[in-house]
Amino acid sequence: MSLHISDAVIWQETGDGISLYHSESGDFRTLNATAAQIWALVESDGDRETVIRNLSLLFAGHNPVMTARIRAEVDAFISSMVEADLIEETEAGTRPTRSEPAARS
């Protein structure tokens, strides 16, 4: 499955993390540094497993307990973002079509 930031999301990196605004729902969120790192990996990699693998290499090394914890936390974060329509998950290689591109400030 591929991950894509919703075209309705306007986001900006700040000193504290990332600020998100969903232009269709009016939802505004601020992501802390950890969530912001996941968000940035989603934007650059677009794949749940790649995000988990990159964070695991960075923070868990070869520790299977930490890797499992990272997997659970990344899965929970991405699921909450998908539920809030901030991130879209599609079949690999496809991207939802919309009239306007995602915005980044």
CSV table of N, CA and C in Angstrom, one decimal:
chain,number,residue,atom,x,y,z
A,1,MET,N,0.8,-1.2,0.0
A,1,MET,CA,0.0,0.0,0.0
A,1,MET,C,0.9,1.2,0.0
A,2,SER,N,0.5,2.2,-0.7
A,2,SER,CA,1.2,3.5,-0.8
A,2,SER,C,0.5,4.6,0.0
A,3,LEU,N,1.3,5.4,0.6
A,3,LEU,CA,0.7,6.5,1.4
A,3,LEU,C,1.0,7.8,0.7
A,4,HIS,N,-0.1,8.7,0.8
A,4,HIS,CA,0.0,10.0,0.2
A,4,HIS,C,-0.6,11.0,1.1
A,5,ILE,N,0.0,12.1,1.2
A,5,ILE,CA,-0.6,13.2,2.0
A,5,ILE,C,-1.8,13.7,1.2
A,6,SER,N,-2.9,13.9,1.9
A,6,SER,CA,-4.1,14.3,1.2
A,6,SER,C,-3.9,15.7,0.5
A,7,ASP,N,-4.5,15.8,-0.7
A,7,ASP,CA,-4.4,17.1,-1.4
A,7,ASP,C,-5.1,18.2,-0.7
A,8,ALA,N,-6.0,17.9,0.3
A,8,ALA,CA,-6.7,18.9,1.1
A,8,ALA,C,-5.9,19.4,2.3
A,9,VAL,N,-4.7,18.9,2.4
A,9,VAL,CA,-3.9,19.2,3.6
A,9,VAL,C,-2.8,20.3,3.2
A,10,ILE,N,-2.8,21.3,4.0
A,10,ILE,CA,-1.8,22.4,3.9
A,10,ILE,C,-0.9,22.2,5.1
A,11,TRP,N,0.4,22.1,5.0
A,11,TRP,CA,1.2,21.8,6.1
A,11,TRP,C,2.5,22.6,6.0
A,12,GLN,N,3.1,22.8,7.2
A,12,GLN,CA,4.3,23.6,7.3
A,12,GLN,C,5.2,23.1,8.5
A,13,GLU,N,6.5,23.1,8.2
A,13,GLU,CA,7.4,22.7,9.3
A,13,GLU,C,7.6,23.9,10.2
A,14,THR,N,7.6,23.7,11.5
A,14,THR,CA,7.8,24.7,12.5
A,14,THR,C,9.0,24.3,13.4
A,15,GLY,N,9.4,25.1,14.3
A,15,GLY,CA,10.4,24.8,15.2
A,15,GLY,C,10.0,23.7,16.2
A,16,ASP,N,8.7,23.5,16.3
A,16,ASP,CA,8.2,22.5,17.3
A,16,ASP,C,7.8,21.2,16.6
A,17,GLY,N,7.7,21.2,15.3
A,17,GLY,CA,7.3,20.0,14.6
A,17,GLY,C,6.7,20.4,13.2
A,18,ILE,N,5.4,20.0,13.0
A,18,ILE,CA,4.7,20.3,11.8
A,18,ILE,C,3.3,20.7,12.1
A,19,SER,N,2.8,21.8,11.5
A,19,SER,CA,1.4,22.2,11.6
A,19,SER,C,0.7,21.7,10.4
A,20,LEU,N,-0.5,21.2,10.6
A,20,LEU,CA,-1.3,20.7,9.5
A,20,LEU,C,-2.7,21.4,9.5
A,21,TYR,N,-3.2,21.6,8.4
A,21,TYR,CA,-4.6,22.2,8.2
A,21,TYR,C,-5.3,21.4,7.1
A,22,HIS,N,-6.4,20.8,7.4
A,22,HIS,CA,-7.2,20.2,6.4
A,22,HIS,C,-8.3,21.2,5.9
A,23,SER,N,-8.1,21.6,4.7
A,23,SER,CA,-8.9,22.7,4.1
A,23,SER,C,-10.4,22.3,3.9
A,24,GLU,N,-10.7,21.0,3.9
A,24,GLU,CA,-12.1,20.6,3.7
A,24,GLU,C,-12.8,20.5,5.0
A,25,SER,N,-12.1,20.0,6.1
A,25,SER,CA,-12.8,19.8,7.3
A,25,SER,C,-12.6,20.9,8.3
A,26,GLY,N,-11.5,21.7,8.1
A,26,GLY,CA,-11.1,22.8,9.0
A,26,GLY,C,-10.3,22.3,10.2
A,27,ASP,N,-9.9,21.0,10.2
A,27,ASP,CA,-9.1,20.4,11.2
A,27,ASP,C,-7.7,21.0,11.2
A,28,PHE,N,-7.3,21.4,12.4
A,28,PHE,CA,-5.9,21.9,12.5
A,28,PHE,C,-5.2,21.1,13.6
A,29,ARG,N,-4.0,20.7,13.3
A,29,ARG,CA,-3.2,19.9,14.2
A,29,ARG,C,-1.7,20.3,14.2
A,30,THR,N,-1.1,20.1,15.3
A,30,THR,CA,0.4,20.3,15.4
A,30,THR,C,1.0,19.0,15.8
A,31,LEU,N,1.9,18.5,15.0
A,31,LEU,CA,2.6,17.3,15.2
A,31,LEU,C,3.9,17.5,16.0
A,32,ASN,N,4.1,16.7,17.0
A,32,ASN,CA,5.4,16.9,17.8
A,32,ASN,C,6.5,16.4,16.9
A,33,ALA,N,7.8,16.4,17.4
A,33,ALA,CA,8.9,16.1,16.6
A,33,ALA,C,8.9,14.7,16.1
A,34,THR,N,8.5,13.7,16.9
A,34,THR,CA,8.4,12.3,16.5
A,34,THR,C,7.4,12.1,15.4
A,35,ALA,N,6.2,12.6,15.6
A,35,ALA,CA,5.1,12.5,14.6
A,35,ALA,C,5.6,13.3,13.3
A,36,ALA,N,6.2,14.4,13.5
A,36,ALA,CA,6.7,15.2,12.3
A,36,ALA,C,7.7,14.3,11.5
A,37,GLN,N,8.5,13.6,12.2
A,37,GLN,CA,9.5,12.7,11.5
A,37,GLN,C,8.8,11.6,10.7
A,38,ILE,N,7.7,11.1,11.3
A,38,ILE,CA,7.0,10.1,10.5
A,38,ILE,C,6.3,10.7,9.3
A,39,TRP,N,5.7,11.9,9.5
A,39,TRP,CA,5.0,12.6,8.4
A,39,TRP,C,6.0,12.9,7.3
A,40,ALA,N,7.2,13.4,7.6
A,40,ALA,CA,8.2,13.7,6.6
A,40,ALA,C,8.6,12.4,5.8
A,41,LEU,N,8.7,11.3,6.5
A,41,LEU,CA,9.1,10.0,5.9
A,41,LEU,C,7.9,9.6,5.0
A,42,VAL,N,6.7,9.8,5.4
A,42,VAL,CA,5.5,9.4,4.6
A,42,VAL,C,5.6,10.3,3.3
A,43,GLU,N,5.9,11.6,3.4
A,43,GLU,CA,6.0,12.4,2.3
A,43,GLU,C,7.1,12.0,1.3
A,44,SER,N,8.2,11.6,1.8
A,44,SER,CA,9.4,11.3,1.0
A,44,SER,C,9.3,9.9,0.5
A,45,ASP,N,8.9,8.9,1.3
A,45,ASP,CA,8.9,7.5,0.9
A,45,ASP,C,7.6,6.9,0.4
A,46,GLY,N,6.5,7.4,1.0
A,46,GLY,CA,5.2,7.0,0.6
A,46,GLY,C,4.8,5.5,0.8
A,47,ASP,N,5.5,4.9,1.8
A,47,ASP,CA,5.3,3.5,2.0
A,47,ASP,C,5.4,3.2,3.5
A,48,ARG,N,4.4,2.5,4.1
A,48,ARG,CA,4.4,2.3,5.5
A,48,ARG,C,5.6,1.4,5.9
A,49,GLU,N,5.9,0.4,5.2
A,49,GLU,CA,7.0,-0.5,5.6
A,49,GLU,C,8.4,0.2,5.5
A,50,THR,N,8.5,1.1,4.5
A,50,THR,CA,9.8,1.9,4.4
A,50,THR,C,9.9,2.8,5.6
A,51,VAL,N,8.8,3.5,6.0
A,51,VAL,CA,8.8,4.4,7.1
A,51,VAL,C,9.3,3.6,8.4
A,52,ILE,N,8.6,2.5,8.6
A,52,ILE,CA,8.9,1.7,9.8
A,52,ILE,C,10.4,1.2,9.7
A,53,ARG,N,10.9,0.7,8.6
A,53,ARG,CA,12.2,0.3,8.5
A,53,ARG,C,13.2,1.4,8.7
A,54,ASN,N,13.0,2.6,8.2
A,54,ASN,CA,13.9,3.7,8.4
A,54,ASN,C,14.0,4.1,9.8
A,55,LEU,N,12.8,4.2,10.5
A,55,LEU,CA,12.8,4.6,11.9
A,55,LEU,C,13.4,3.5,12.8
A,56,SER,N,13.2,2.3,12.4
A,56,SER,CA,13.8,1.2,13.2
A,56,SER,C,15.3,1.2,13.1
A,57,LEU,N,15.8,1.4,11.9
A,57,LEU,CA,17.3,1.5,11.7
A,57,LEU,C,17.9,2.6,12.5
A,58,LEU,N,17.1,3.7,12.5
A,58,LEU,CA,17.6,4.9,13.2
A,58,LEU,C,17.6,4.8,14.7
A,59,PHE,N,16.5,4.2,15.3
A,59,PHE,CA,16.3,4.2,16.7
A,59,PHE,C,16.4,2.8,17.4
A,60,ALA,N,16.2,1.7,16.7
A,60,ALA,CA,16.2,0.4,17.3
A,60,ALA,C,17.4,-0.4,17.0
A,61,GLY,N,18.1,-0.1,16.0
A,61,GLY,CA,19.2,-0.9,15.6
A,61,GLY,C,18.7,-2.3,15.3
A,62,HIS,N,19.3,-3.3,16.0
A,62,HIS,CA,18.8,-4.7,15.8
A,62,HIS,C,18.0,-5.2,17.0
A,63,ASN,N,17.5,-4.3,17.7
A,63,ASN,CA,16.7,-4.7,18.9
A,63,ASN,C,15.2,-5.0,18.5
A,64,PRO,N,14.8,-6.3,18.5
A,64,PRO,CA,13.5,-6.6,18.0
A,64,PRO,C,12.4,-6.1,18.9
A,65,VAL,N,12.6,-5.8,20.1
A,65,VAL,CA,11.5,-5.3,21.0
A,65,VAL,C,11.3,-3.8,20.6
A,66,MET,N,12.3,-3.1,20.4
A,66,MET,CA,12.2,-1.7,20.0
A,66,MET,C,11.6,-1.6,18.6
A,67,THR,N,12.0,-2.5,17.7
A,67,THR,CA,11.4,-2.5,16.4
A,67,THR,C,9.9,-2.8,16.4
A,68,ALA,N,9.5,-3.7,17.3
A,68,ALA,CA,8.1,-4.0,17.4
A,68,ALA,C,7.3,-2.8,17.9
A,69,ARG,N,7.9,-2.1,18.9
A,69,ARG,CA,7.3,-0.9,19.5
A,69,ARG,C,7.2,0.2,18.4
A,70,ILE,N,8.2,0.4,17.6
A,70,ILE,CA,8.2,1.4,16.6
A,70,ILE,C,7.1,1.1,15.6
A,71,ARG,N,7.0,-0.2,15.2
A,71,ARG,CA,6.0,-0.6,14.2
A,71,ARG,C,4.6,-0.3,14.8
A,72,ALA,N,4.4,-0.6,16.0
A,72,ALA,CA,3.0,-0.4,16.6
A,72,ALA,C,2.7,1.1,16.6
A,73,GLU,N,3.7,1.9,17.0
A,73,GLU,CA,3.4,3.4,17.1
A,73,GLU,C,3.3,4.0,15.7
A,74,VAL,N,4.1,3.6,14.7
A,74,VAL,CA,3.9,4.1,13.4
A,74,VAL,C,2.6,3.7,12.8
A,75,ASP,N,2.2,2.4,13.0
A,75,ASP,CA,0.9,2.0,12.5
A,75,ASP,C,-0.2,2.7,13.1
A,76,ALA,N,-0.2,3.0,14.4
A,76,ALA,CA,-1.2,3.8,15.1
A,76,ALA,C,-1.3,5.2,14.6
A,77,PHE,N,-0.1,5.8,14.4
A,77,PHE,CA,-0.1,7.2,13.9
A,77,PHE,C,-0.7,7.3,12.5
A,78,ILE,N,-0.2,6.4,11.6
A,78,ILE,CA,-0.7,6.4,10.2
A,78,ILE,C,-2.1,6.1,10.2
A,79,SER,N,-2.6,5.2,10.9
A,79,SER,CA,-4.0,4.8,11.0
A,79,SER,C,-4.9,6.0,11.4
A,80,SER,N,-4.4,6.8,12.4
A,80,SER,CA,-5.1,7.9,12.9
A,80,SER,C,-5.1,9.0,11.8
A,81,MET,N,-4.1,9.2,11.1
A,81,MET,CA,-4.0,10.2,10.0
A,81,MET,C,-4.9,9.8,8.8
A,82,VAL,N,-5.0,8.5,8.5
A,82,VAL,CA,-5.8,8.0,7.5
A,82,VAL,C,-7.3,8.2,7.9
A,83,GLU,N,-7.6,7.9,9.1
A,83,GLU,CA,-9.0,8.1,9.6
A,83,GLU,C,-9.4,9.6,9.6
A,84,ALA,N,-8.5,10.5,9.8
A,84,ALA,CA,-8.8,11.9,9.8
A,84,ALA,C,-8.7,12.5,8.4
A,85,ASP,N,-8.5,11.7,7.4
A,85,ASP,CA,-8.3,12.1,6.0
A,85,ASP,C,-7.2,13.0,5.7
A,86,LEU,N,-6.1,12.9,6.6
A,86,LEU,CA,-4.9,13.7,6.4
A,86,LEU,C,-3.9,13.0,5.5
A,87,ILE,N,-3.9,11.6,5.6
A,87,ILE,CA,-3.1,10.8,4.7
A,87,ILE,C,-4.1,9.8,4.1
A,88,GLU,N,-3.8,9.5,2.8
A,88,GLU,CA,-4.5,8.5,2.0
A,88,GLU,C,-3.7,7.3,1.8
A,89,GLU,N,-4.3,6.1,1.9
A,89,GLU,CA,-3.6,4.9,1.6
A,89,GLU,C,-4.2,4.2,0.4
A,90,THR,N,-3.4,3.9,-0.6
A,90,THR,CA,-3.9,3.3,-1.8
A,90,THR,C,-3.1,2.1,-2.2
A,91,GLU,N,-3.6,1.4,-3.2
A,91,GLU,CA,-2.8,0.3,-3.8
A,91,GLU,C,-1.4,0.9,-4.3
A,92,ALA,N,-0.4,0.0,-4.1
A,92,ALA,CA,0.9,0.5,-4.5
A,92,ALA,C,0.9,0.9,-6.0
A,93,GLY,N,1.6,2.1,-6.2
A,93,GLY,CA,1.7,2.6,-7.6
A,93,GLY,C,0.6,3.4,-8.0
A,94,THR,N,-0.5,3.6,-7.2
A,94,THR,CA,-1.6,4.4,-7.6
A,94,THR,C,-1.7,5.6,-6.7
A,95,ARG,N,-2.3,6.7,-7.2
A,95,ARG,CA,-2.4,7.9,-6.4
A,95,ARG,C,-3.8,8.4,-6.6
A,96,PRO,N,-4.5,8.8,-5.5
A,96,PRO,CA,-5.8,9.4,-5.7
A,96,PRO,C,-5.7,10.6,-6.6
A,97,THR,N,-6.7,10.8,-7.5
A,97,THR,CA,-6.7,12.0,-8.3
A,97,THR,C,-7.6,13.1,-7.8
A,98,ARG,N,-7.1,14.3,-7.7
A,98,ARG,CA,-7.9,15.4,-7.2
A,98,ARG,C,-7.5,16.6,-8.2
A,99,SER,N,-8.3,17.6,-8.0
A,99,SER,CA,-8.1,18.8,-8.9
A,99,SER,C,-7.0,19.7,-8.5
A,100,GLU,N,-6.7,19.7,-7.2
A,100,GLU,CA,-5.6,20.6,-6.7
A,100,GLU,C,-4.5,19.7,-6.0
A,101,PRO,N,-3.3,20.1,-6.2
A,101,PRO,CA,-2.2,19.4,-5.6
A,101,PRO,C,-2.1,19.7,-4.1
A,102,ALA,N,-1.4,18.8,-3.3
A,102,ALA,CA,-1.2,19.1,-1.9
A,102,ALA,C,-0.4,20.3,-1.7
A,103,ALA,N,-0.7,21.0,-0.7
A,103,ALA,CA,0.0,22.3,-0.5
A,103,ALA,C,1.0,22.1,0.7
A,104,ARG,N,2.1,22.8,0.5
A,104,ARG,CA,3.1,22.8,1.6
A,104,ARG,C,3.6,24.2,1.7
A,105,SER,N,3.6,24.8,2.9
A,105,SER,CA,4.0,26.2,3.0
A,105,SER,C,5.5,26.2,3.3
